[in-house]
Every structure is written in structure tokens, then in C-alpha cells.
Coordinates of C-alpha atoms in Angstrom, one line a residue:
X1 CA 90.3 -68.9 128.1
X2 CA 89.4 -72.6 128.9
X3 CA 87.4 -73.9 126.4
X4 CA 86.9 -77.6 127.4
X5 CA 84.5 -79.5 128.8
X6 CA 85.6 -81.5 131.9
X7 CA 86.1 -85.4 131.0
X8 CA 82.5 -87.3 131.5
X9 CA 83.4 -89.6 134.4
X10 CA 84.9 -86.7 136.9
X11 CA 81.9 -84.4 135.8
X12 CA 79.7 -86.9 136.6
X13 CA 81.3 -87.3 139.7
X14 CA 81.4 -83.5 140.8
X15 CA 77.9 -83.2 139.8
X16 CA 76.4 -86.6 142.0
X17 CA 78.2 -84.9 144.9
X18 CA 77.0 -81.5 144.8
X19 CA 73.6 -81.0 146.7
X20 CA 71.9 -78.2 145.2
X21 CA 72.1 -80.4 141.6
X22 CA 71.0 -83.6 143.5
X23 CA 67.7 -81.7 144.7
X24 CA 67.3 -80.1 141.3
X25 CA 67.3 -83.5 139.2
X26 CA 64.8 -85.0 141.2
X27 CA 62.2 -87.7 139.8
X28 CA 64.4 -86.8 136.2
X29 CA 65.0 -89.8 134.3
X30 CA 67.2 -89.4 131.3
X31 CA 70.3 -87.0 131.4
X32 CA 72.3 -84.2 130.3
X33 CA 74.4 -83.6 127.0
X34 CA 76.4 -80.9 126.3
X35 CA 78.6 -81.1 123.1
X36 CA 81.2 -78.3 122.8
X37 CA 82.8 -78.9 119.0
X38 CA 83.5 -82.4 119.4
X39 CA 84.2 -83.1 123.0
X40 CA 80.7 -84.1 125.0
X41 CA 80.6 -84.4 128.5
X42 CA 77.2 -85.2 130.4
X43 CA 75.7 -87.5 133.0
X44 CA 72.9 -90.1 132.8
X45 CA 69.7 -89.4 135.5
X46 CA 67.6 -92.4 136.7
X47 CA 64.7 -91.1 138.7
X48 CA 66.8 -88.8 140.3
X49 CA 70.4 -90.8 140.8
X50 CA 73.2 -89.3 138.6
X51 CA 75.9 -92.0 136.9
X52 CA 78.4 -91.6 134.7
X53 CA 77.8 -92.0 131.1
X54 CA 77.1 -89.2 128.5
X55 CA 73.4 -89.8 127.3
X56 CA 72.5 -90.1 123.6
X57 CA 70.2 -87.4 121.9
X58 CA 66.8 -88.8 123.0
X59 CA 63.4 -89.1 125.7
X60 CA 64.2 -87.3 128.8
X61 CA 67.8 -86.1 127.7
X62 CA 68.7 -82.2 127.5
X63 CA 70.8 -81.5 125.1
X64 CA 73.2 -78.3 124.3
X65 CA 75.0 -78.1 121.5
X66 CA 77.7 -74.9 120.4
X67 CA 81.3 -74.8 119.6
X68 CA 84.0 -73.9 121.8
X69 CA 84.7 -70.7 121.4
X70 CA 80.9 -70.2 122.4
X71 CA 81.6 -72.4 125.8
X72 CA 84.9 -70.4 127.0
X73 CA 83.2 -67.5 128.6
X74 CA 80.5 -70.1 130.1
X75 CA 83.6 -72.0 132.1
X76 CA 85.3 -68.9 132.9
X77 CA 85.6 -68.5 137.1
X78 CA 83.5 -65.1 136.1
X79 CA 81.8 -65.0 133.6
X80 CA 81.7 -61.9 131.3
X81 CA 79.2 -59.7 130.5
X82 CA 75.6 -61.7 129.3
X83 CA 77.4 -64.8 128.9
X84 CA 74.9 -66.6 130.8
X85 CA 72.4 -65.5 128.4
X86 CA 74.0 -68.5 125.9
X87 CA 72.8 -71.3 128.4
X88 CA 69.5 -69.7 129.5
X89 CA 68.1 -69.5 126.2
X90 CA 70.1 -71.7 123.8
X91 CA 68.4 -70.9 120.8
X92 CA 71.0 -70.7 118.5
X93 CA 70.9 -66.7 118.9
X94 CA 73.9 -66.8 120.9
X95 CA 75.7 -69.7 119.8
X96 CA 74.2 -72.5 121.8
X97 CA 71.4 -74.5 120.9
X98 CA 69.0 -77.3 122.7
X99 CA 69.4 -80.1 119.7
X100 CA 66.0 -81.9 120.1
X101 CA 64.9 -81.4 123.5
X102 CA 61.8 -81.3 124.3
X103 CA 60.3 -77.2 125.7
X104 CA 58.7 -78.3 128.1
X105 CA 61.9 -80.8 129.6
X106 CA 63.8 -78.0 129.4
X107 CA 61.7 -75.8 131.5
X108 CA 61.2 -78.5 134.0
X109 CA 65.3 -79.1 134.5
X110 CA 66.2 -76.1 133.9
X111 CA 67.9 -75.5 137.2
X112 CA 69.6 -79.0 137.3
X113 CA 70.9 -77.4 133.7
X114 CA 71.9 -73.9 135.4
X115 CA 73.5 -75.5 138.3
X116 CA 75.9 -78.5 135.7
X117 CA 76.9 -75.5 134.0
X118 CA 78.0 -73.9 136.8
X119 CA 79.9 -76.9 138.1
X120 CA 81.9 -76.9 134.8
X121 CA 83.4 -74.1 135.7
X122 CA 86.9 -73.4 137.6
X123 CA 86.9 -72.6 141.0
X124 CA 86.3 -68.5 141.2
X125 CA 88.2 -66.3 143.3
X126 CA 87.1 -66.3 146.9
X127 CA 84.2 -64.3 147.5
X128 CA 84.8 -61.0 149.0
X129 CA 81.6 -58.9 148.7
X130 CA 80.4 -57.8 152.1
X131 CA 77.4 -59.3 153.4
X132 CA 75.4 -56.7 155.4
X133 CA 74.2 -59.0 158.4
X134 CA 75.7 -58.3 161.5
X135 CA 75.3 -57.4 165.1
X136 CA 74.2 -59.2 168.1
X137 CA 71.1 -61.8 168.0
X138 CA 68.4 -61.7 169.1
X139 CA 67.8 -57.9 167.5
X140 CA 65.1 -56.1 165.6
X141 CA 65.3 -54.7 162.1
X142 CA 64.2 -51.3 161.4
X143 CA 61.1 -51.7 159.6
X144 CA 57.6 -52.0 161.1
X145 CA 55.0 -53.3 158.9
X146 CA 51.0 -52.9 158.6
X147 CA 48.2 -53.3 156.7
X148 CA 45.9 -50.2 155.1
X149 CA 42.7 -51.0 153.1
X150 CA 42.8 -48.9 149.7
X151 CA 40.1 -48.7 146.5
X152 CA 41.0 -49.8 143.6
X153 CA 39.2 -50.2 140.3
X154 CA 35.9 -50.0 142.8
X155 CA 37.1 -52.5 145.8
X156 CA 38.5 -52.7 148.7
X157 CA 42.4 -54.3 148.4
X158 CA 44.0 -54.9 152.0
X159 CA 47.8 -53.6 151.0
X160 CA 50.6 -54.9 153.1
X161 CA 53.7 -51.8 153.6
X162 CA 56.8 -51.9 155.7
X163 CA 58.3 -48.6 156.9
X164 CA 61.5 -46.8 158.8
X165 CA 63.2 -43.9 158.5
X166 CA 62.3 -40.2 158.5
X167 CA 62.2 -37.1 156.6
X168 CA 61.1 -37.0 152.3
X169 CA 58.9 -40.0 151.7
X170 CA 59.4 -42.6 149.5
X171 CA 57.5 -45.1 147.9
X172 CA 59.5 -48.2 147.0
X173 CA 58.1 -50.7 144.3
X174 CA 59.3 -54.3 143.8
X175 CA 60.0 -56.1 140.8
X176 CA 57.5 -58.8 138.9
X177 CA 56.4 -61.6 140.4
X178 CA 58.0 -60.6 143.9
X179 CA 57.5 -58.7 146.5
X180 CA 58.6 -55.7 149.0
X181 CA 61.6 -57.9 151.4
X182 CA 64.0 -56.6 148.3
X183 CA 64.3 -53.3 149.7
X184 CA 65.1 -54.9 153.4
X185 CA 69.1 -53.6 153.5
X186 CA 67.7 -49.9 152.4
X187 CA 66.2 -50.3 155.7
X188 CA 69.2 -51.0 157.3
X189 CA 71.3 -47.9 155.9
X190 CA 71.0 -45.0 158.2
X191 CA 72.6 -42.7 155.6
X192 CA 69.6 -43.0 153.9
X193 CA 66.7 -43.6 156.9
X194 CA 68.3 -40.0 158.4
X195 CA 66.6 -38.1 155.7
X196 CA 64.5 -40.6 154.1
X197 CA 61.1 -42.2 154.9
X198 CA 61.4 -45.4 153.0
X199 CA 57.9 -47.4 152.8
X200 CA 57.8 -50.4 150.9
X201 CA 54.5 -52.3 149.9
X202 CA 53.8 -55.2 148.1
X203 CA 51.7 -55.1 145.1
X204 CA 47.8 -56.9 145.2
X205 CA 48.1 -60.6 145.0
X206 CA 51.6 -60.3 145.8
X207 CA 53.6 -61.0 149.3
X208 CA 51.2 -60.2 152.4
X209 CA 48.9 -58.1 149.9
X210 CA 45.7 -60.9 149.6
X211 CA 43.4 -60.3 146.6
X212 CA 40.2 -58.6 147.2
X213 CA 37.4 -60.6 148.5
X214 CA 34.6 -59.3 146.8
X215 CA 36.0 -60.8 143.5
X216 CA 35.7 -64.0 142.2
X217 CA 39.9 -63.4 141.5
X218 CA 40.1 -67.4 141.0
X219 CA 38.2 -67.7 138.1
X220 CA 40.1 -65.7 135.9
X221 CA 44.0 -65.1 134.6
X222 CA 45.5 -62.7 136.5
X223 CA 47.1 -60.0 134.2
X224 CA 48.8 -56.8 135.3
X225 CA 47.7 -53.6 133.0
X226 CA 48.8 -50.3 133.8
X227 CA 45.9 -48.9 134.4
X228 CA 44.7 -50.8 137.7
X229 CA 49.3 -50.6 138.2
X230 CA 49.2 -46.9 138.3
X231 CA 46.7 -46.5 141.0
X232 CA 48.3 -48.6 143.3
X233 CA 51.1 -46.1 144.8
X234 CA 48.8 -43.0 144.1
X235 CA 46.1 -44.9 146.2
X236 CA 48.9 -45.7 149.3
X237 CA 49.9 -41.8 148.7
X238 CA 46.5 -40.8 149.3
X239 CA 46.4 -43.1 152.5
X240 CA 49.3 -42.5 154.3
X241 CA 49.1 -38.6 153.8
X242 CA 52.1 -38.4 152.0
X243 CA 53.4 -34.9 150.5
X244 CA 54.5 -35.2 147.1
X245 CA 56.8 -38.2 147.7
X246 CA 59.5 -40.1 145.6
X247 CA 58.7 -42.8 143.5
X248 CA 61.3 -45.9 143.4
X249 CA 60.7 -49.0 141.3
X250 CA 62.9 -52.0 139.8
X251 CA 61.7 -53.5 136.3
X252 CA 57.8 -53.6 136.4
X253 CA 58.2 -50.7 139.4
X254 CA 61.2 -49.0 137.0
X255 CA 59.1 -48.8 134.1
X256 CA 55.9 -48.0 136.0
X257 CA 58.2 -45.2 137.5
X258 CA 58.5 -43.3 133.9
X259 CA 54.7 -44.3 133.7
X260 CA 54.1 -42.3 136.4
X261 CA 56.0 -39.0 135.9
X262 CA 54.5 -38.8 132.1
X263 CA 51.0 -39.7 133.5
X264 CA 51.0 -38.2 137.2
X265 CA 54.0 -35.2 137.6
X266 CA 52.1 -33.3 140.0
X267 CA 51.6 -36.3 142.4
X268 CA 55.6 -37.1 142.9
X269 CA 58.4 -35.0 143.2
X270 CA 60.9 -37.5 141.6
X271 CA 60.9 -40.9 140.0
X272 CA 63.9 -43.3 140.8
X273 CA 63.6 -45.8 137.9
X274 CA 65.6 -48.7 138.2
X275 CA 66.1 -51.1 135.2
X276 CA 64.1 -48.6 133.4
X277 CA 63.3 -48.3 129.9
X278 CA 60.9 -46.5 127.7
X279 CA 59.7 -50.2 126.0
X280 CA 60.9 -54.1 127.1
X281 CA 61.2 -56.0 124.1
X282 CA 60.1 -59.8 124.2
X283 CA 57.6 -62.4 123.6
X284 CA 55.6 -63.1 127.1
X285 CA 54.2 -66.7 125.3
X286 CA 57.7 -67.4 125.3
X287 CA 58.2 -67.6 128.4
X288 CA 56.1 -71.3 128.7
X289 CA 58.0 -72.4 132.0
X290 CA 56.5 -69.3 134.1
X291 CA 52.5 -70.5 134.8
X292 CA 52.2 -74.1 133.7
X293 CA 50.7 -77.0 135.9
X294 CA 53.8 -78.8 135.1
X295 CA 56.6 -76.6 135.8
X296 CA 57.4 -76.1 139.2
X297 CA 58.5 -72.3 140.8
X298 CA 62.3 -73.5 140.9
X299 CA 62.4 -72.9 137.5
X300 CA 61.9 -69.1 136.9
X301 CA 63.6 -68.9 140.2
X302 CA 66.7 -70.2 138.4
X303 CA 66.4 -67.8 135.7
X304 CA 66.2 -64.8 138.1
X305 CA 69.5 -66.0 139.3
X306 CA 70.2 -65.4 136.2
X307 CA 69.9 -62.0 135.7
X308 CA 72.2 -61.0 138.7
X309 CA 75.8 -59.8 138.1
X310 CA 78.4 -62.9 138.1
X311 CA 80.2 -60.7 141.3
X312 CA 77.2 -60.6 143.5
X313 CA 77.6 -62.3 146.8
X314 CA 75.8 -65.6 146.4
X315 CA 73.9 -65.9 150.0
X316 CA 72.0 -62.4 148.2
X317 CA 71.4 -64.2 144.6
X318 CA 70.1 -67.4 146.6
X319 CA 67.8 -64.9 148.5
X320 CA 66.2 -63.5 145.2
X321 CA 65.4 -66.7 143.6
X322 CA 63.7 -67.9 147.1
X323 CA 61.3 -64.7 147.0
X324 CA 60.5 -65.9 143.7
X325 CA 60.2 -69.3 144.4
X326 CA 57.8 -68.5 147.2
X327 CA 55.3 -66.4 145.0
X328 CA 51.8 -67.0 144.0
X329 CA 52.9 -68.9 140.2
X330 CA 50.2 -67.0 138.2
X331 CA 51.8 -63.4 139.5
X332 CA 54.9 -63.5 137.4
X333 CA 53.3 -64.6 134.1
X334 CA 50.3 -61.7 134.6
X335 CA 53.3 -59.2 135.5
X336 CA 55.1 -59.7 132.4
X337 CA 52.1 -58.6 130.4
X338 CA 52.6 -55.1 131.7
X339 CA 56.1 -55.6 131.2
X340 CA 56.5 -56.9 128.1
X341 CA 53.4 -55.7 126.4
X342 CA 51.1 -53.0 127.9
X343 CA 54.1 -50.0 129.1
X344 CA 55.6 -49.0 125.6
X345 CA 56.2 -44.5 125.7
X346 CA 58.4 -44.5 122.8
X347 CA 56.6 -42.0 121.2
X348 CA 55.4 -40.1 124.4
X349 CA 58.6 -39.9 126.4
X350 CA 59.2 -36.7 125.3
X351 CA 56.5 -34.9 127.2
X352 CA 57.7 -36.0 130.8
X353 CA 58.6 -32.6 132.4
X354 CA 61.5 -33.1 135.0
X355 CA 60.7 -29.4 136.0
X356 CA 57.5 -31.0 137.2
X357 CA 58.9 -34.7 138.3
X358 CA 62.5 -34.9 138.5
X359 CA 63.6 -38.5 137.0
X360 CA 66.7 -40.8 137.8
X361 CA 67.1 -43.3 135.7
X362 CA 70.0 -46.3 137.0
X363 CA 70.5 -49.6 135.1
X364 CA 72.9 -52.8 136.1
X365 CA 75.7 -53.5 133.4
X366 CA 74.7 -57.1 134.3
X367 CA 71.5 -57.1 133.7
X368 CA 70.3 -58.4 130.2
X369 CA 66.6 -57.4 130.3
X370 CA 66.7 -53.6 131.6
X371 CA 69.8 -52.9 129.2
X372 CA 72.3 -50.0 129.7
X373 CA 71.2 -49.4 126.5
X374 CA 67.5 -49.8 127.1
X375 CA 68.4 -47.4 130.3
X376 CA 70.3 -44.8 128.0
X377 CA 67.6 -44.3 125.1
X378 CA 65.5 -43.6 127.9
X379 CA 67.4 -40.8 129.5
X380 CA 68.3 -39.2 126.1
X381 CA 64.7 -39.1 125.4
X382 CA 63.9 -37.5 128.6
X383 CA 65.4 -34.2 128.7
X384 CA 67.1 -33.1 132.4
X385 CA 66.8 -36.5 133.2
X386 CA 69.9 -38.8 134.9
X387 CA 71.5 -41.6 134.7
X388 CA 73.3 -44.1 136.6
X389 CA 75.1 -47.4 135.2
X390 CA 76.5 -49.4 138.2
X391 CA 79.0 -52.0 137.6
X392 CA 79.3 -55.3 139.6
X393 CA 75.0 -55.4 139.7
X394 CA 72.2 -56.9 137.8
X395 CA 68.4 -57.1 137.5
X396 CA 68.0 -57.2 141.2
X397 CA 70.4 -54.0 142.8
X398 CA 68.4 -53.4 145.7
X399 CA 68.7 -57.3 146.9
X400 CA 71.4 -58.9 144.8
X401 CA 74.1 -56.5 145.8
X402 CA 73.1 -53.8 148.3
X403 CA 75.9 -52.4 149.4
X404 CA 77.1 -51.6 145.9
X405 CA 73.7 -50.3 145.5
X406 CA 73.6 -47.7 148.3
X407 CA 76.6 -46.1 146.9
X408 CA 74.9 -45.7 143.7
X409 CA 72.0 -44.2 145.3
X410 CA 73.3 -41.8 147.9
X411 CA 74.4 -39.1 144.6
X412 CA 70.8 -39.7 143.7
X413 CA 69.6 -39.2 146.9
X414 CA 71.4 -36.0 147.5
X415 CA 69.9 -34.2 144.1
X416 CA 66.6 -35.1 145.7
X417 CA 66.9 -34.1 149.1
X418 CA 68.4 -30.5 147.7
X419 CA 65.9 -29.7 145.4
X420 CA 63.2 -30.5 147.9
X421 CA 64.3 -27.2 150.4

């Protein structure tokens, strides 16, 4: 496996042509240094213009340090299993380090860092991974969306939902920070909208969902506890008259899934927990880049990219990063505390009844937050539970890769749809 970093002047090159870096190093002044062993390639920035020349260790200059053996899997065409993880964190965990840059650069450029790395790399194989739009224009999707007013913790929340498809209801949960477009190809699949009433909402002071108006929501830090978190699909259940129906969430809505069927059985029939876990380890004040008045949205949007599988289609990985680009900044940060330090049923897993709430427990071999691992414990501490690993996806299976998704599912599907007669 290539370990070598290109030579300065060509890198410096590729990376002043490319647009996506040119956008993402705007207003920078300073440059980029990375130093595998003892080769160094880089660029200087001057408000914005890349030139040649490998910056020394200083003001305005990101620098990543590791040796070679570290790099190869980083400038592979794809890259192995959580090699990105080196890069995205570089804190000498695994391998890489930042030398003396400055936190708070780094969060800033962090993707103008993402995308150089990327550029180092060898072309990769042409992409083959179907991409799901097609058909004659103008046309419809399926869904049709509307507002219903619900209570929570004593007012009134105006809750945005999307819906198509007939037959078992299903209540489908987005991840932090985002919102309910990354179910839009389960829409799409008539395999599933044949038996399947799919409705997807976004959460409060997320998407189309506004924040209630009797609050004075400004003047505090918004921060996502499980208690308000649980209410919210038992409140739309309530609304929308629906019989017992499945629970599906990703990451915040995978763990709140398990919440759910330890908390609520006799409200849902089955749980669908994607990215699930019974605890997220982490740090959420680590995490500096996600609400501050001087980091800009690109920058956790970079990092959700991130946590897709290298074999995603790329007009999909673009797509998740733009829905979290486009979100309110303070949602992701008050997410995480739910995620990261409010859901932790280590020591109550054990009472979830799947005689009561069936539970289906899938995890992405990509993704480096909601492990395999993480996904495993869970299901061996949950007795009559399943559980799914699906290869070529990440954090994001619903969005990032949904046709290797739907075949996951369907299985899933099926055990729910039969033990529903």
C-alpha cells in the first residue's frame, strides 16, 4: 500500500484546481502541513489563494503529523475500515497528531483539511453504486406532508410529518442535528410502502418542526433530555390514531428506540434500532466545532461525511452533509447531550421484554460511533432480540446508501409484518 505523500508542487497544484477545496479554504491565510515520516507535502493559503510551498509549523498553519505506515490506508483509493478516524481526530490515539495547531483553526478548516486528504489519494475505482433517481420529470414523490399540533411538556409544538404507504404503521426517527428528508428513498420502495405506512417527522426545533411559541426558546441552550425525547413519537402516536406501530430511529432515534421498548412496550409492537447501543461513549465538550459563533455549519457537515462507508455513492454522502449544513447550529450540540450523556441502560437492558416489543437492532460496519460492537453488546443483552451488520454502509444507512439499506431491511420487515397477523 502507497505510503507517500505526493511531491509539494503537483499537490499544490491538484488542490488550487479542485473546487470543493477552493470554497472550503476561503478567507484562510496560512496553510496546510502534513509530515508523513520525513517527507512533508502541503500548500501555503493567502486569504483564500492556494500556492505552492509547504508552510512552516506556525499562525494560521494546520499541521498533521504521523509516520507512514499510519498514512497508507489514508491514500488508499478505499479506504479500510475507520481509517478516516486518523485524520478526523488526529490526537495521537490513532497515529496522527495536529503538532501545534491551534483547536479552534482546526475546527474552522476542517473541511479544506478533509477534502486535501482526500485529494492525496489515487484515483478510486469508478463508482458503480446505483443511484435511485429515475423516471420522467416533472413527477411527484410519494410522500405527502403536514403539520399536526401536539403537547409536550405542557405546550403546544406544531410537528412537521411526511407520509406514504399503507398497511402496519411506522414511525421513522432521524438522526441528531437533522431532520426527516433521510428516510426520502424508503418512500420510494414499493416493496416496503405495499405493507408499510411509513411516517416520518422531524423532531421540535428541527427541519419544518418550529419551536413553540409560548416559550421564550431563545434565551436559553437548547438541550435534548430523554424525557421531553420520549414523548415526542408517543405524542404523534396518539395524534394520528395509530395502533401499536413500529418504532424506527438512527443514532439519537436508534438509541431512543431501546429507550422506548424498556420504558414504553405496550405502546409499539417493534423497535427498529439503527446504530443502536445500550451507552455512546464520548465527551460532548469535545466536540468545540459544533455551536460556536466562530465555526461555521460546513464544519460538522464534513465530519458527518465522515462517518459514511468509503463505498457509498458520493451524490448520497454530499446530500447528508447538506441536511446538516442546513440545520438550526444549536440542534446538533443540544442532541448530543442525549446522546452522549443522558441515554446510558447498561444496567437496565435486561428488562426490555421482546414478547412485549419486539427489537431489531442493525449497525453499519462503517460507522465508528454506533459500533458493530456497540450494536452487538446491545443485542446480547437483550434477549430474543436481532441483529443486523450491513457491509458497504455507515452512520447514515437510510440516506448514505439506500439501496444497500432496503435489502437489509426487507428480512426485518418480514419478522414484523408476520408476527403482526
Amino acid at each position: 500500500m502507497n505510503s507517500r505523500l505526493p511531491d509539494p508542487e503537483e499537490f499544490a497544484a491538484v488542490c488550487a484546481a479542485d473546487g470543493e477545496l477552493r470554497l472550503a479554504v476561503r478567507h484562510w491565510t496560512g496553510g496546510l502541513r502534513l509530515e508523513a515520516g520525513r517527507r512533508c507535502t502541503g500548500f501555503t493559503v493567502a486569504d483564500g489563494q492556494i500556492t505552492a510551498g509547504v508552510p512552516e509549523p506556525g499562525e494560521g498553519v494546520v499541521t498533521i503529523t504521523g509516520p507512514e505506515e499510519v498514512w497508507a490506508p489514508l491514500l488508499a483509493p478505499v479506504q479500510p475500515r475507520f481509517a478516516q478516524v486518523s485524520v478526523l481526530t488526529a490526537s495521537g490515539e490513532a497515529g496522527l497528531q495536529r503538532g501545534l495547531t491551534d483547536p479552534l483553526l482546526w475546527w474552522q478548516y476542517l473541511p479544506a483539511v478533509k477534502r486535501a486528504v482526500e485529494l492525496l489519494r489515487a484515483p478510486g475505482p469508478a463508482e458503480e453504486a446505483a443511484i435511485l433517481e429515475t423516471g420522467p420529470v416533472p413527477r411527484h414523490d410519494s410522500p405527502v406532508g403536514r403539520y399536526v399540533h401536539v403537547e409536550l411538556d405542557g405546550s403546544d409544538h406544531r410537528v412537521y410529518y411526511e407520509e406514504a404507504g399503507a398497511g402496519i404503521p411506522v414511525l421513522l426517527q432521524h438522526t441528531a442535528g437533522a431532520n426527516s428528508l433521510q428516510y426520502r428513498h424508503l418512500f420510494e420502495a414499493p416493496e416496503i410502502t405495499r405493507r408499510f405506512r411509513l411516517i416520518a417527522y422531524d423532531l421540535p426545533y428541527h427541519g419544518k418542526s418550529v419551536p413553540p411559541v409560548q416559550q421564550r426558546w431563545w434565551e436559553r441552550e437548547y438541550r435534548l433530555e430523554g424525557g421531553f425525547l420520549r414523548q415526542v413519537p408517543r405524542a404523534l402516536a396518539r395524534a394520528l390514531n395509530l395502533d401499536r406501530p413500529v418504532f424506527m430511529g438512527c443514532s439519537v432515534g436508534g438509541l431512543l428506540a431501546l429507550d422506548l421498548a424498556l420504558c414504553h412496550p405496550e405502546e409499539f409492537r417493534a423497535v427498529v434500532s439503527l446504530e443502536g447501543a445500550l451507552h455512546i461513549p464520548g465527551d460532548r465538550e469535545a466536540f468545540l466545532g459544533f455551536w460556536h459563533p466562530q465555526v461555521s455549519n460546513h464544519a460538522k457537515a464534513a465530519l458527518m461525511e465522515e462517518l459514511c462507508s468509503p463505498t457509498a455513492p458520493q451524490p448520497y454522502v454530499k446530500e447528508v452533509s447538506q441536511v446538516y449544513a442546513s440545520g438550526w447550529p444549536p440542534s446538533f450540540w443540544g442532541d448530543l447531550y442525549y446522546y452522549l450523556a443522558d441515554f446510558d441502560i447498561r444496567d437496565r437492558a435486561g428488562e426490555i421484554d421482546t414478547d412485549l416489543t419486539a427489537v431489531h437492532i442493525m449497525n453499519g460496519e462503517h460507522d465508528f460511533s454506533g459500533t458493530v460492537t456497540a450494536g452487538l453488546d446491545a443485542h446480547r443483552a437483550i434477549a430474543g432480540s436481532t441483529h443486523t451488520v450491513m457491509e458497504d454502509v455507515g452512520h447514515f444507512p437510510m440516506q448514505e446508501n439506500p439501496e444497500a439499506f432496503i435489502r437489509y431491511l426487507l428480512p426485518v420487515l418480514e419478522l414484523i409484518e408476520a408476527r403482526s397477523h
